[in-house]
Structures are given as structure tokens and as C-alpha cells.
PDB file of C-alpha atoms in Angstrom:
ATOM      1  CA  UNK V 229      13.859   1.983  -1.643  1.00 47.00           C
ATOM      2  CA  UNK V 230      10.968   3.662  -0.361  1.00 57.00           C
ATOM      3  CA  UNK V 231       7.549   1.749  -1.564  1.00 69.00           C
ATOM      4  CA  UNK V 232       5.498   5.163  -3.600  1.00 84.00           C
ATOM      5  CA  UNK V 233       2.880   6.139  -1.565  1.00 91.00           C
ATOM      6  CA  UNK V 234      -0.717   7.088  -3.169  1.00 95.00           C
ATOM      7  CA  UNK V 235      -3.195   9.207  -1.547  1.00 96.00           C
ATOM      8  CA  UNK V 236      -6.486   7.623  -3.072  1.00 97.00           C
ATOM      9  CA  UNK V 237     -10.025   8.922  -2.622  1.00 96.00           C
ATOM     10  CA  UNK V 238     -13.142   6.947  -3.598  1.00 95.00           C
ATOM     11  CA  UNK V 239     -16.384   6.841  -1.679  1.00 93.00           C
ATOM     12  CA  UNK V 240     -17.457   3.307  -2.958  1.00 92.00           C
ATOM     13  CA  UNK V 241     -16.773   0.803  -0.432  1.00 94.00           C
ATOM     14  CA  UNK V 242     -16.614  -2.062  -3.059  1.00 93.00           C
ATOM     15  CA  UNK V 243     -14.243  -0.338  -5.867  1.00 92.00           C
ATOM     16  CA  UNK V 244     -12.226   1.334  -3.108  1.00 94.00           C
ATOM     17  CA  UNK V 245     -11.241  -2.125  -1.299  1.00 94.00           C
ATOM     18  CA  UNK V 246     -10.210  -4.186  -4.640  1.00 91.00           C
ATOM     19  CA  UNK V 247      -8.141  -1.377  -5.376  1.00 94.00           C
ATOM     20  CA  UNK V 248      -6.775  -0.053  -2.710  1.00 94.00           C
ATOM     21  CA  UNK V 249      -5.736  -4.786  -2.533  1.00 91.00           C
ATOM     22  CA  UNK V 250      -4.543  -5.059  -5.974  1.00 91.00           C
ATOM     23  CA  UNK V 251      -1.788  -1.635  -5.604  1.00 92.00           C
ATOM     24  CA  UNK V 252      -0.922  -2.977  -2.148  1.00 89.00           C
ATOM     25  CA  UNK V 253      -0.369  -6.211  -3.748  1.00 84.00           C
ATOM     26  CA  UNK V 254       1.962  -3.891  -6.200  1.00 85.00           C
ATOM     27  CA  UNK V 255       3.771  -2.731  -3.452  1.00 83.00           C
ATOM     28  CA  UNK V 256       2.609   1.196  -3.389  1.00 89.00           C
ATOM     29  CA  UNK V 257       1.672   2.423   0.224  1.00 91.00           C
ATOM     30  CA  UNK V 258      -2.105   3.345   0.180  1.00 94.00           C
ATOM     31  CA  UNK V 259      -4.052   6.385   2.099  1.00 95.00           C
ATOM     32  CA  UNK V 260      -7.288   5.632   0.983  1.00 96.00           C
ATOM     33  CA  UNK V 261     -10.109   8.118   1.992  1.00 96.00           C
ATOM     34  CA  UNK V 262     -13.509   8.032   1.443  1.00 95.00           C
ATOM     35  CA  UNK V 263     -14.338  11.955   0.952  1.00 94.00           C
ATOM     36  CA  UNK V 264     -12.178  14.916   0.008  1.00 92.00           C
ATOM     37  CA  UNK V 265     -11.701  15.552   3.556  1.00 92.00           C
ATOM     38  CA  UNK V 266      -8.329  15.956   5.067  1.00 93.00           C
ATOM     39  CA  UNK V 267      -6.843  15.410   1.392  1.00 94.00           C
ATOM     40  CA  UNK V 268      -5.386  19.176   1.275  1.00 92.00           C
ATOM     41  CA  UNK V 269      -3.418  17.896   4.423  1.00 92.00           C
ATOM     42  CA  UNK V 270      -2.406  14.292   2.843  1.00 92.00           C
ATOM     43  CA  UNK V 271      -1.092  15.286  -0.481  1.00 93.00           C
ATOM     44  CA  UNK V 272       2.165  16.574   1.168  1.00 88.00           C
ATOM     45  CA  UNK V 273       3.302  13.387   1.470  1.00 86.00           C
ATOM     46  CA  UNK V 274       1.646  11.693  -1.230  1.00 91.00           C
ATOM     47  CA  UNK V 275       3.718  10.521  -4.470  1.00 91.00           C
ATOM     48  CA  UNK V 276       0.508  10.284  -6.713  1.00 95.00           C
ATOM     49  CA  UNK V 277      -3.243  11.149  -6.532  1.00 96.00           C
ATOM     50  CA  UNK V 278      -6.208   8.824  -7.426  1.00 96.00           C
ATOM     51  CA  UNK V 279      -8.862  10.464  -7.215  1.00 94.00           C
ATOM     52  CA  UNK V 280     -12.782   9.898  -7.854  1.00 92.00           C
ATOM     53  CA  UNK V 281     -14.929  12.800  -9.474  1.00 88.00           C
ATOM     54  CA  UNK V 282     -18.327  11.469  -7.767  1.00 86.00           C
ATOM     55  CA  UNK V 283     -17.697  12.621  -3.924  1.00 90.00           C
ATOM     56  CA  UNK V 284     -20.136  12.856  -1.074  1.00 90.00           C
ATOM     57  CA  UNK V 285     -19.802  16.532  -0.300  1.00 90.00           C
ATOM     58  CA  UNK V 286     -17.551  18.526  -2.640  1.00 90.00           C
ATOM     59  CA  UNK V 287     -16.769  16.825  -6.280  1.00 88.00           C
ATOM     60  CA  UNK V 288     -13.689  15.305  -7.605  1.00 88.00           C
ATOM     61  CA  UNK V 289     -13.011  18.203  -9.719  1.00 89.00           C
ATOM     62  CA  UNK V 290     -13.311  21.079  -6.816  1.00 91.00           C
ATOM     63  CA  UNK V 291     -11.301  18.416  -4.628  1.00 94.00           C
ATOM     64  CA  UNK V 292      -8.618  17.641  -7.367  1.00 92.00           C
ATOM     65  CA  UNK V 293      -8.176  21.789  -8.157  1.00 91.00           C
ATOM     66  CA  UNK V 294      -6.941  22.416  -4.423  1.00 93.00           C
ATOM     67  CA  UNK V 295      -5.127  19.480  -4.137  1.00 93.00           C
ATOM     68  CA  UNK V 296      -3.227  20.914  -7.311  1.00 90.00           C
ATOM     69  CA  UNK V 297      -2.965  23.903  -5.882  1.00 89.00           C
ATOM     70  CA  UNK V 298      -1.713  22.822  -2.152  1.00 89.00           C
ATOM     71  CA  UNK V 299       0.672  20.087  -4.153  1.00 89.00           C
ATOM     72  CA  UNK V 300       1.354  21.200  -8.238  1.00 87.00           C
ATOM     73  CA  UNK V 301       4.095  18.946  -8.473  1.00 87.00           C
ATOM     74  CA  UNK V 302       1.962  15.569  -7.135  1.00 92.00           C
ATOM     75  CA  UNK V 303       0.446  14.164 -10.250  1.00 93.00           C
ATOM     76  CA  UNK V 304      -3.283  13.528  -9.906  1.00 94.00           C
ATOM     77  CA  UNK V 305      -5.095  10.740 -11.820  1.00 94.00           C
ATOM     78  CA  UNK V 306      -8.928  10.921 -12.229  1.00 91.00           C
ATOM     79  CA  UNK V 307     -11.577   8.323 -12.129  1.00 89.00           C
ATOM     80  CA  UNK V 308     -15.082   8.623 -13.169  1.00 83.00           C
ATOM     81  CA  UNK V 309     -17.564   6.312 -14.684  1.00 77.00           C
ATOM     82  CA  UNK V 310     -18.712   9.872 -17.093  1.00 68.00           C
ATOM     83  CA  UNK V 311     -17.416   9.646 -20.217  1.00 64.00           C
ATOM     84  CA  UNK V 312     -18.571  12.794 -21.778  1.00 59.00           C
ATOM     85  CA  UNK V 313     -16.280  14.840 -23.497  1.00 62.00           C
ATOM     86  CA  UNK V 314     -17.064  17.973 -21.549  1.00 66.00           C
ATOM     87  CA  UNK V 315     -16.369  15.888 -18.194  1.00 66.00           C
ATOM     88  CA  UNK V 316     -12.748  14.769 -19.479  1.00 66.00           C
ATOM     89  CA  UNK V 317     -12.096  18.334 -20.530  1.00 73.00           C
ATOM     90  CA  UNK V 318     -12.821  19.362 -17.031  1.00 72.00           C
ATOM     91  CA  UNK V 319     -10.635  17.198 -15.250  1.00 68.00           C
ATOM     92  CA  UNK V 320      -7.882  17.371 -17.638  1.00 77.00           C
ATOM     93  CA  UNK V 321      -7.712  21.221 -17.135  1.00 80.00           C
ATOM     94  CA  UNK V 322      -5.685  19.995 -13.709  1.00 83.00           C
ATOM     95  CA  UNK V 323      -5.883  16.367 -13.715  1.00 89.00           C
ATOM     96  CA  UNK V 324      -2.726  14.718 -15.223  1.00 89.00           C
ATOM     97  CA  UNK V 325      -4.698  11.497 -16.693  1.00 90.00           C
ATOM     98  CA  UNK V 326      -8.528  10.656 -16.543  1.00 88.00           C
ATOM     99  CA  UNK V 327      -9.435   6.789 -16.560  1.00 89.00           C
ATOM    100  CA  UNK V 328     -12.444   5.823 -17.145  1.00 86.00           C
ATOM    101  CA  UNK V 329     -14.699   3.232 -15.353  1.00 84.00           C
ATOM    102  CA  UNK V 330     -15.126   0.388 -15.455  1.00 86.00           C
ATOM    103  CA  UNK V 331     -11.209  -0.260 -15.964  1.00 89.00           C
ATOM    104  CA  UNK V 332      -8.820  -3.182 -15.543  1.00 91.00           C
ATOM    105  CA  UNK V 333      -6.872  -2.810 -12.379  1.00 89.00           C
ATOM    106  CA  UNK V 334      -3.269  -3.410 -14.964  1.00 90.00           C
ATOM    107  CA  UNK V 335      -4.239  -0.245 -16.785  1.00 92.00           C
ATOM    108  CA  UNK V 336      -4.701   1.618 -13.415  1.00 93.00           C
ATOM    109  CA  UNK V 337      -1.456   0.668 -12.854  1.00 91.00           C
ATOM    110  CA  UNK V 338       0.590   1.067 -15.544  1.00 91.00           C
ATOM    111  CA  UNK V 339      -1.373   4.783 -16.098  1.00 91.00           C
ATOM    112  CA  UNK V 340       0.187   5.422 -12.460  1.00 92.00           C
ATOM    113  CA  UNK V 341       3.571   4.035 -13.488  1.00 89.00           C
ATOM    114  CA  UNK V 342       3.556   6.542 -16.442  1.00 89.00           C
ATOM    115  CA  UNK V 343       2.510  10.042 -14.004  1.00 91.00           C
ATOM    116  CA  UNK V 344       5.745   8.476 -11.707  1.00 88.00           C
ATOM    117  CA  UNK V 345       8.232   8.407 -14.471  1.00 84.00           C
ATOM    118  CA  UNK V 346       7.475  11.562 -15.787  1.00 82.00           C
ATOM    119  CA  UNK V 347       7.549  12.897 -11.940  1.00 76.00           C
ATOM    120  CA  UNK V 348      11.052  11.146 -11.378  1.00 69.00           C
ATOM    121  CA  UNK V 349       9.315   8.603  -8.945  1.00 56.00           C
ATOM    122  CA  UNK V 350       9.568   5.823 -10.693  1.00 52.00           C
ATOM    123  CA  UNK V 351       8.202   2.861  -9.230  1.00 48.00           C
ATOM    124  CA  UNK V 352      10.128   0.392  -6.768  1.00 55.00           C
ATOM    125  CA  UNK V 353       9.369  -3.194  -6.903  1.00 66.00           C
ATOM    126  CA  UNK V 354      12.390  -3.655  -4.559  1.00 75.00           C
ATOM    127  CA  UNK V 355      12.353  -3.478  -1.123  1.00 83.00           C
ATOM    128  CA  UNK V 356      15.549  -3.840   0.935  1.00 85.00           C
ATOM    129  CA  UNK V 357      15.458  -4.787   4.909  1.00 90.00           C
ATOM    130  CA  UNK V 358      18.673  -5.234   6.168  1.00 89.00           C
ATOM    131  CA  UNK V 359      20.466  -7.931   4.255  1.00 93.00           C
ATOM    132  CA  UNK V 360      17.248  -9.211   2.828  1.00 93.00           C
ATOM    133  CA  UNK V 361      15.702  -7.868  -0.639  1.00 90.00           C
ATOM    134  CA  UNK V 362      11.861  -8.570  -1.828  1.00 88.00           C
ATOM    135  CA  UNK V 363      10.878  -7.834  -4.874  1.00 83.00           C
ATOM    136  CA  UNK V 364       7.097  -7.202  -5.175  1.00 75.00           C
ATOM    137  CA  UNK V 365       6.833  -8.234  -8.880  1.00 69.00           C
ATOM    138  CA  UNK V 366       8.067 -11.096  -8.610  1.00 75.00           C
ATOM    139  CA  UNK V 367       7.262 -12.411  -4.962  1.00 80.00           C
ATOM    140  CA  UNK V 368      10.610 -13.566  -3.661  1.00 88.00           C
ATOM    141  CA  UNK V 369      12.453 -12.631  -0.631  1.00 93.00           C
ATOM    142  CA  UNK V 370      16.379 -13.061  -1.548  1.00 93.00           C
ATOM    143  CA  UNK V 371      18.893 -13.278   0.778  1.00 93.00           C
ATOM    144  CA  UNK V 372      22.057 -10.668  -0.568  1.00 91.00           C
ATOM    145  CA  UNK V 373      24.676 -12.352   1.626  1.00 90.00           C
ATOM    146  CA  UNK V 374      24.556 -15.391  -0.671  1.00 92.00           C
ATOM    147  CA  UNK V 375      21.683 -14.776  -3.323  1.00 91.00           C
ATOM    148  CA  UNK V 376      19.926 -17.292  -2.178  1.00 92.00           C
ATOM    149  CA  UNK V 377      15.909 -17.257  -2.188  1.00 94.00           C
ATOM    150  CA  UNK V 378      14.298 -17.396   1.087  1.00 96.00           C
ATOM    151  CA  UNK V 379      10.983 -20.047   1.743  1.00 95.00           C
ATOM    152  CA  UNK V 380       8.617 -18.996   3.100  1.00 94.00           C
ATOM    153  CA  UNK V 381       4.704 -21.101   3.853  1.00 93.00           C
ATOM    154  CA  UNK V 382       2.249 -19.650   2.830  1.00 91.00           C
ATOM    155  CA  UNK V 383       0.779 -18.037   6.525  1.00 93.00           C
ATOM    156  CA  UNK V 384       4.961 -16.809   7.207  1.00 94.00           C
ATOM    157  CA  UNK V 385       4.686 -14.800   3.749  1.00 92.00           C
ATOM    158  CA  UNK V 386       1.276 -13.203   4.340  1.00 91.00           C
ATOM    159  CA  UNK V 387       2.269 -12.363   8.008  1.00 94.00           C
ATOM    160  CA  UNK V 388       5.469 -10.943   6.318  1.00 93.00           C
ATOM    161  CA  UNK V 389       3.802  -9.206   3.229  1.00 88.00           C
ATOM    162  CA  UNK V 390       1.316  -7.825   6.056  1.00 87.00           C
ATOM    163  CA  UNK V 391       4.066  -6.041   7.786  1.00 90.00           C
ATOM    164  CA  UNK V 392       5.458  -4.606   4.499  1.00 85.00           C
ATOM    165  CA  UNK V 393       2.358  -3.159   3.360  1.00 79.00           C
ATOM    166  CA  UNK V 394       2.049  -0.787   6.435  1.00 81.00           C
ATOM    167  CA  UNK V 395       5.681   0.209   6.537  1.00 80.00           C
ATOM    168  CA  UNK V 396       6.929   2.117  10.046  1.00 82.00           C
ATOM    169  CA  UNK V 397       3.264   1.081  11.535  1.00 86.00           C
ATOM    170  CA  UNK V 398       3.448  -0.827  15.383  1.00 91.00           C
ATOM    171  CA  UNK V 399       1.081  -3.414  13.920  1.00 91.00           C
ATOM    172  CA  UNK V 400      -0.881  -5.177  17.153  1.00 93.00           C
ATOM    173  CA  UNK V 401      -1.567  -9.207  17.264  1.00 93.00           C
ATOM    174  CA  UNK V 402      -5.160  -8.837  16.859  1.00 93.00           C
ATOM    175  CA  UNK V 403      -4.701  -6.087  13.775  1.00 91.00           C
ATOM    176  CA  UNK V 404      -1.811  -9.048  12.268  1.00 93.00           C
ATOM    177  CA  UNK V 405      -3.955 -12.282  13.387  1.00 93.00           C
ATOM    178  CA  UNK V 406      -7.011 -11.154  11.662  1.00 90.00           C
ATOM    179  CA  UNK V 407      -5.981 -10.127   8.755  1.00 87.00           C
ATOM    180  CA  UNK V 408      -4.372 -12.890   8.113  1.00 90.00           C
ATOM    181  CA  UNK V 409      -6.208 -15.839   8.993  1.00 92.00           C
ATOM    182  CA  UNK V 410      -9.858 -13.374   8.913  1.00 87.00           C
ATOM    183  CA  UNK V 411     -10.954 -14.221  12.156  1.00 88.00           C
ATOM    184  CA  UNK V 412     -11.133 -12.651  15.553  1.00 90.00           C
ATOM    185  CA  UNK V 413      -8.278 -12.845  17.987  1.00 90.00           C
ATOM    186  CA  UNK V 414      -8.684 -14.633  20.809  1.00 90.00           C
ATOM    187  CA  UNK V 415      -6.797 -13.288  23.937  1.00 87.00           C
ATOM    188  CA  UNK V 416      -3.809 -15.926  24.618  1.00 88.00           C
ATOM    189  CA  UNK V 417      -3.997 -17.481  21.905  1.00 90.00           C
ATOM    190  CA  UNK V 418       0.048 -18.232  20.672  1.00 92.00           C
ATOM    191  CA  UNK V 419      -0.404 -19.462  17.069  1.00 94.00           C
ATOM    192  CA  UNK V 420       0.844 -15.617  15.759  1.00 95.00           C
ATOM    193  CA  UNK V 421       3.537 -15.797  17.695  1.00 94.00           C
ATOM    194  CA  UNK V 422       4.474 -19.028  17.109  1.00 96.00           C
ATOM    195  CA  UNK V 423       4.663 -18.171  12.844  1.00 96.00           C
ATOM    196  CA  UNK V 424       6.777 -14.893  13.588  1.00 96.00           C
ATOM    197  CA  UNK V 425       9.515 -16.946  15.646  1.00 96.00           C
ATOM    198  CA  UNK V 426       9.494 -19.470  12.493  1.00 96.00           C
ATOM    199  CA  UNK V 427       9.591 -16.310  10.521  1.00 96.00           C
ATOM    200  CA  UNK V 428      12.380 -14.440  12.254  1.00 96.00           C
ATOM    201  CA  UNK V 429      14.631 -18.066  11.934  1.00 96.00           C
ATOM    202  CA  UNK V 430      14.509 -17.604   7.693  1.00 96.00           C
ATOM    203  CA  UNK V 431      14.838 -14.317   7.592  1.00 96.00           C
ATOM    204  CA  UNK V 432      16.458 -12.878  10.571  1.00 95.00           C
ATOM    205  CA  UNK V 433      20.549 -12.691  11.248  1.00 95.00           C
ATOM    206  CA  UNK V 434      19.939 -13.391  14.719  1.00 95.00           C
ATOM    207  CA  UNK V 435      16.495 -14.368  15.885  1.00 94.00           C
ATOM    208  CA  UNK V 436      17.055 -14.371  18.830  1.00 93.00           C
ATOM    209  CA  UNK V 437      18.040 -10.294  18.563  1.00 93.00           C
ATOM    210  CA  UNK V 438      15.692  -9.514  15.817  1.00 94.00           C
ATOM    211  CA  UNK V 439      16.340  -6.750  13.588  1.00 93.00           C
ATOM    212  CA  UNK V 440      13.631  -6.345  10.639  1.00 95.00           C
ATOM    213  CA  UNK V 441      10.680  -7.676  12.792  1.00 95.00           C
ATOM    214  CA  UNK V 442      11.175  -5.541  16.063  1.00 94.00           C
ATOM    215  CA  UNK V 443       8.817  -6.619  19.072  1.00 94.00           C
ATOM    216  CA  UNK V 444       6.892  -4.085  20.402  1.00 93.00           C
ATOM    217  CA  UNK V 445       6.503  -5.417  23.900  1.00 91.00           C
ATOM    218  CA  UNK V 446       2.958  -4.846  25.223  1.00 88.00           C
ATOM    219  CA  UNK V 447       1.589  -3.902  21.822  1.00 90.00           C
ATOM    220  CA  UNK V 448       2.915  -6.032  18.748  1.00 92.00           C
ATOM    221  CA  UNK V 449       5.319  -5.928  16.112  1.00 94.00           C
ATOM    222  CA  UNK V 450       6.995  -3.405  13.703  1.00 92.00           C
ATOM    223  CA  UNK V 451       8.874  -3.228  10.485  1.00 91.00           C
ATOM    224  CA  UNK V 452      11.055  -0.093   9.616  1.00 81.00           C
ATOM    225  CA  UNK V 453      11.444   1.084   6.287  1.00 74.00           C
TER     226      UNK V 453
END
């Protein structure tokens, strides 16, 4: 299954970057952007809309009206930290559900669990690569030719959980190296690739003829969804 992919706009650097984490971390694929720019253009392939009503530029509630109007069938969820009647009112006359701030990242979630059920997009917490599963919720990586769970230390899964968070995407060492271990990349430096060829030996068929890890040679890595 496909991992539900959110087009979310919020202009605070701070509330957009524990968010955007904790539904990453929930396995939905993020598009987070900071203004309502180039959102008439993302929604097509959007799932779900979270969107902010204070914008630089034009508001939340002229953004969310032409997103509804380019996309009426991609529920939009609203976030504001106005909780005035009148300001619900107006984003419920196209919004689908209005949350308001400061909220706990679980209600965010389950509200956006709700808008996919009623949509028919339920939300996967199963992902399936090859003959491997993971399941998001629960953090294991089982292998389906035998059932059997799949180990992983603790640099192997966050290299792994990095690749599955930006589906499709040719990821490059320095992009993988610094997320992960949050420093800079140093040019020749082999501890990255060392952890993906321990990687590819737990999770791979064949490592030596990878199949869910593909190298990208000259560039870096890639996982298909």
C-alpha cells in the first residue's frame, strides 16, 4: 500500500517541523509548504489538506476555498490558534474539520484518520517492499517468506525509515548521512555505505543484486514504492 500523502501548509518554522516529524513518523508522505503558493498545483495529488488560516500573503480561508474548488473531493483540515465562533464558521463553510491550536499531535492525527475514512483512504500502517512488510504502528520490519521479524540497530533502521519516508526519491549520501547522524558529510567518508551493505544482508534476497535499496551509481540510493 501506498503511504497517504498530505499536502500541509503552515508558515511557522517551529509548528511546521514537529509536525510535519510526528505524521512522517505515522507513515503519511508530507508536502509541507510554507505559503499558499503552488498549493492549487499540489492538491492533485494530495490525499488530505492541512492547512493554516494565518498565511503570509493570502489567508488560510481564501487559500483553502480554491484548493476546494481545484480539488472538492480532497478533504481539507484547518488549523488556527482563533477560536471565535465567527472564525470556525468561516472555515467550516469549505473546510471539512477545524482544529484548534495549541493541539496534541494524536488528535491531529486521528482528526486526519477520520476525513480518510470518510474519503475511502483509509490510512495504511503497512508498507510492503518486495517480500518484506513494515508496519509503521508498530515499528517492525517482518519478513513474509517465514514471518519472521527482521533486526535491525538502531543507525540500519533510521537509514531504512529515512528511505521510506521519501518514497520514489534518489536520496544522495550527504542528504542520507546527515540526516541521520546530523552532521555534515565529509567527501570519502564510507561509514554510510558501510550500514546500507549491513542493511541490504537483513533485508535484501540477494545483496549482492539488491532489489528494495537500488544504488544509484554517481548519486545515492533509492527505494520504490
Amino acid at each position: 500500500m501506498k503511504m497517504r500523502r498530505i499536502l500541509y501548509i503552515e508558515d511557522d518554522l517551529e509548528i511546521g517541523s514537529w509536525v510535519k516529524d510526528d505524521l512522517e513518523q505515522r507513515g503519511f508522505n508530507i508536502q509541507w509548504l510554507k505559503t499558499g503558493e503552488g498549493a492549487e498545483k499540489a492538491v492533485i495529488n494530495s490525499d488530505l489538506v492541512v492547512l493554516d488560516v494565518m498565511l503570509p500573503g493570502l489567508d488560510g480561508f481564501t487559500v483553502g476555498q480554491r484548493l476546494k474548488k481545484e480539488a472538492p473531493r480532497v478533504p481539507i483540515l484547518m488549523l488556527s490558534a482563533r477560536t471565535a465562533v465567527d472564525d470556525k464558521l468561516q472555515g467550516l463553510q469549505f473546510a471539512d474539520d477545524y482544529v484548534t491550536k495549541p493541539f496534541h499531535p494524536d488528535e491531529l492525527a486521528a482528526r486526519i484518520e477520520v476525513l480518510l475514512r470518510r474519503s475511502g483512504l483509509s490510512v495504511s500502517n503497512e508498507i510492503k517492499l518486495g517480500h518484506i512488510c513494515v508496519n509503521l504502528s508498530e515499528n517492525t520490519i517482518i519478513d513474509q517468506r517465514n514471518g519472521e521479524e527482521i533486526i535491525l540497530t538502531g543507525k540500519q533502521y533510521q537509514i531504512f525509515m529515512h528511505f521510506i519516508k521519501h518514497p520514489n526519491q534518489i536520496l544522495t549520501k550527504e542528504q542520507i548521512y546527515e540526516s541521520v547522524w546530523g552532521e555534515q558529510y565529509m567527501e570519502g567518508d564510507k561509514t554510510l555505505m558501510v550500514h546500507i551493505r549491513y542493511l541490504r544482508e537483513k533485508i535484501e534476497i540477494n545483496p549482492g543484486s539488491p532489489e528494495i535499496i537500488e544504488t544509484i551509481r554517481g548519486i545515492g540510493y533509492r527505494v520504490k514504492q
